[in-house]
Amino acid sequence: VNSSLAHEAFIAATQARSGSSSRRLQGPQTMYRMLDFSVAYELRDATIRAGLLQHRIIRLIGGFERELRRIPEWKEFCASVFEGDRPMCDPGMSLINYALPSLNISRGTVVPLSISPNGQGRDVLLMQAVEHFLQQNGVQDILLPKD
């Protein structure tokens, strides 16, 4: 995924630079810089059966990730990202976003019309539902270990 994104960014930047004019003294050119920021979690007690997928742990990690996104420098950085890519910065790509999605419920109903994987939800989804949601969005191989 990262290599294909970098390749697409390189192609887009190259095409943007090779405009109709071949003059060297052109106006400012937009160039792209690819940055990845990863956070990995590890339990102190590896003997806990459910591991990181316990509802209590998911809520703790969700709170941490929400606080991270509230940092002024994080907000400033995300505001500088190309508009179409901003969802990759905020809320970002995280298993927690899928485990704690916002439920979009119409007034007078109890069944959600849709769910948004943004980590802002109150209730943790069952892991089977999270796995289905990840598969449906094509991110299971990115967010879950293969074994």
C-alpha positions as a Markdown table, in Angstrom:
| # | Residue | x | y | z |
|---|---|---|---|---|
| 1 | Val | 0.0 | 0.0 | 0.0 |
| 2 | Asn | 2.7 | 2.5 | 1.0 |
| 3 | Ser | 4.8 | 1.8 | -2.1 |
| 4 | Ser | 1.8 | 2.3 | -4.4 |
| 5 | Leu | 0.8 | 5.5 | -2.7 |
| 6 | Ala | 4.4 | 6.8 | -3.0 |
| 7 | His | 4.4 | 5.8 | -6.7 |
| 8 | Glu | 1.1 | 7.6 | -7.3 |
| 9 | Ala | 2.3 | 10.7 | -5.5 |
| 10 | Phe | 5.5 | 10.6 | -7.6 |
| 11 | Ile | 3.6 | 10.3 | -10.9 |
| 12 | Ala | 1.2 | 13.1 | -9.8 |
| 13 | Ala | 4.1 | 15.4 | -8.9 |
| 14 | Thr | 5.9 | 14.6 | -12.1 |
| 15 | Gln | 2.9 | 15.3 | -14.2 |
| 16 | Ala | 2.3 | 18.6 | -12.3 |
| 17 | Arg | 5.8 | 19.7 | -13.0 |
| 18 | Ser | 5.7 | 18.9 | -16.7 |
| 19 | Gly | 3.1 | 21.5 | -17.7 |
| 20 | Ser | 2.6 | 22.9 | -21.2 |
| 21 | Ser | 5.6 | 25.2 | -20.9 |
| 22 | Ser | 9.2 | 24.0 | -20.7 |
| 23 | Arg | 10.5 | 27.2 | -19.3 |
| 24 | Arg | 12.8 | 26.9 | -16.2 |
| 25 | Leu | 11.5 | 30.1 | -14.6 |
| 26 | Gln | 8.0 | 29.1 | -13.8 |
| 27 | Gly | 5.9 | 29.9 | -10.8 |
| 28 | Pro | 6.0 | 27.9 | -7.6 |
| 29 | Gln | 5.3 | 24.2 | -8.1 |
| 30 | Thr | 3.4 | 22.0 | -5.7 |
| 31 | Met | 5.5 | 19.0 | -4.6 |
| 32 | Tyr | 4.3 | 16.2 | -2.4 |
| 33 | Arg | 5.9 | 14.7 | 0.7 |
| 34 | Met | 4.8 | 11.3 | 2.0 |
| 35 | Leu | 4.8 | 10.8 | 5.7 |
| 36 | Asp | 3.7 | 7.8 | 7.7 |
| 37 | Phe | 3.1 | 7.9 | 11.4 |
| 38 | Ser | 2.5 | 4.6 | 13.2 |
| 39 | Val | 1.7 | 3.8 | 16.7 |
| 40 | Ala | 1.9 | 0.3 | 18.0 |
| 41 | Tyr | 0.5 | -1.0 | 21.3 |
| 42 | Glu | 1.8 | -3.7 | 23.6 |
| 43 | Leu | 0.2 | -5.0 | 26.8 |
| 44 | Arg | 2.4 | -5.1 | 29.8 |
| 45 | Asp | 0.9 | -8.4 | 30.9 |
| 46 | Ala | 1.0 | -10.7 | 27.8 |
| 47 | Thr | -0.9 | -13.4 | 29.7 |
| 48 | Ile | -4.2 | -11.5 | 29.4 |
| 49 | Arg | -6.4 | -13.8 | 27.3 |
| 50 | Ala | -8.2 | -11.3 | 25.1 |
| 51 | Gly | -5.1 | -9.1 | 24.7 |
| 52 | Leu | -5.6 | -5.7 | 23.2 |
| 53 | Leu | -9.0 | -6.6 | 21.9 |
| 54 | Gln | -10.7 | -6.3 | 25.4 |
| 55 | His | -13.4 | -3.7 | 25.4 |
| 56 | Arg | -11.7 | -1.8 | 28.3 |
| 57 | Ile | -8.4 | -1.7 | 26.5 |
| 58 | Ile | -10.0 | -0.6 | 23.2 |
| 59 | Arg | -11.7 | 2.3 | 25.1 |
| 60 | Leu | -8.4 | 3.3 | 26.6 |
| 61 | Ile | -6.6 | 3.3 | 23.3 |
| 62 | Gly | -9.5 | 5.2 | 21.7 |
| 63 | Gly | -9.2 | 7.9 | 24.4 |
| 64 | Phe | -5.4 | 8.1 | 23.7 |
| 65 | Glu | -5.9 | 8.4 | 20.0 |
| 66 | Arg | -8.6 | 11.1 | 20.4 |
| 67 | Glu | -6.2 | 13.1 | 22.6 |
| 68 | Leu | -3.5 | 12.7 | 20.1 |
| 69 | Arg | -5.7 | 14.2 | 17.4 |
| 70 | Arg | -6.5 | 17.1 | 19.7 |
| 71 | Ile | -2.9 | 18.2 | 19.9 |
| 72 | Pro | -2.6 | 21.6 | 18.2 |
| 73 | Glu | 0.5 | 20.5 | 16.1 |
| 74 | Trp | -1.5 | 17.5 | 14.9 |
| 75 | Lys | -4.4 | 19.6 | 13.9 |
| 76 | Glu | -2.0 | 22.1 | 12.1 |
| 77 | Phe | -0.3 | 19.2 | 10.3 |
| 78 | Cys | -3.6 | 17.6 | 9.2 |
| 79 | Ala | -4.8 | 21.0 | 7.9 |
| 80 | Ser | -1.7 | 21.1 | 5.6 |
| 81 | Val | -2.5 | 17.7 | 4.1 |
| 82 | Phe | -4.1 | 17.6 | 0.6 |
| 83 | Glu | -7.8 | 17.9 | 1.2 |
| 84 | Gly | -8.6 | 14.5 | -0.4 |
| 85 | Asp | -6.2 | 12.8 | 1.9 |
| 86 | Arg | -7.2 | 14.5 | 5.2 |
| 87 | Pro | -9.2 | 11.5 | 6.4 |
| 88 | Met | -6.0 | 9.5 | 6.4 |
| 89 | Cys | -4.7 | 12.1 | 8.9 |
| 90 | Asp | -7.9 | 12.7 | 11.0 |
| 91 | Pro | -9.4 | 10.3 | 12.0 |
| 92 | Gly | -6.5 | 8.3 | 10.4 |
| 93 | Met | -6.4 | 4.6 | 9.8 |
| 94 | Ser | -6.8 | 2.7 | 13.0 |
| 95 | Leu | -8.4 | -0.5 | 14.2 |
| 96 | Ile | -9.8 | 1.5 | 17.1 |
| 97 | Asn | -11.7 | 3.7 | 14.6 |
| 98 | Tyr | -13.5 | 0.6 | 13.3 |
| 99 | Ala | -14.0 | -0.9 | 16.9 |
| 100 | Leu | -15.5 | 2.4 | 18.2 |
| 101 | Pro | -17.4 | 3.8 | 15.2 |
| 102 | Ser | -20.0 | 6.6 | 15.3 |
| 103 | Leu | -23.5 | 5.3 | 14.7 |
| 104 | Asn | -25.5 | 7.5 | 12.4 |
| 105 | Ile | -29.1 | 7.1 | 13.7 |
| 106 | Ser | -32.1 | 8.9 | 12.4 |
| 107 | Arg | -34.5 | 10.5 | 14.9 |
| 108 | Gly | -37.1 | 8.1 | 16.1 |
| 109 | Thr | -35.2 | 5.0 | 15.1 |
| 110 | Val | -32.9 | 2.7 | 16.9 |
| 111 | Val | -31.2 | 1.0 | 14.0 |
| 112 | Pro | -28.2 | 2.9 | 12.6 |
| 113 | Leu | -28.5 | 4.0 | 8.9 |
| 114 | Ser | -24.7 | 3.8 | 8.7 |
| 115 | Ile | -21.6 | 3.7 | 10.8 |
| 116 | Ser | -18.5 | 6.0 | 10.5 |
| 117 | Pro | -15.1 | 4.5 | 11.4 |
| 118 | Asn | -13.9 | 7.5 | 13.3 |
| 119 | Gly | -13.2 | 6.2 | 16.8 |
| 120 | Gln | -15.8 | 8.6 | 18.3 |
| 121 | Gly | -18.4 | 6.0 | 19.2 |
| 122 | Arg | -19.5 | 5.1 | 22.7 |
| 123 | Asp | -19.9 | 1.4 | 22.4 |
| 124 | Val | -17.3 | -1.2 | 21.2 |
| 125 | Leu | -18.5 | -3.4 | 18.4 |
| 126 | Leu | -18.1 | -7.1 | 18.6 |
| 127 | Met | -14.9 | -8.3 | 17.1 |
| 128 | Gln | -16.8 | -10.3 | 14.4 |
| 129 | Ala | -18.5 | -7.1 | 13.4 |
| 130 | Val | -15.2 | -5.2 | 13.4 |
| 131 | Glu | -13.6 | -7.9 | 11.1 |
| 132 | His | -16.6 | -7.7 | 8.7 |
| 133 | Phe | -16.4 | -3.9 | 8.7 |
| 134 | Leu | -12.6 | -4.1 | 8.0 |
| 135 | Gln | -13.2 | -6.6 | 5.1 |
| 136 | Gln | -16.0 | -4.5 | 3.7 |
| 137 | Asn | -13.7 | -1.4 | 3.6 |
| 138 | Gly | -10.7 | -3.4 | 2.2 |
| 139 | Val | -8.4 | -2.6 | 5.2 |
| 140 | Gln | -8.3 | -5.9 | 7.0 |
| 141 | Asp | -4.8 | -6.8 | 5.8 |
| 142 | Ile | -3.5 | -3.4 | 6.8 |
| 143 | Leu | -4.9 | -3.2 | 10.3 |
| 144 | Leu | -4.9 | -6.8 | 11.5 |
| 145 | Pro | -2.0 | -9.2 | 11.8 |
| 146 | Lys | -2.0 | -12.0 | 9.3 |
| 147 | Asp | -1.6 | -14.8 | 11.9 |
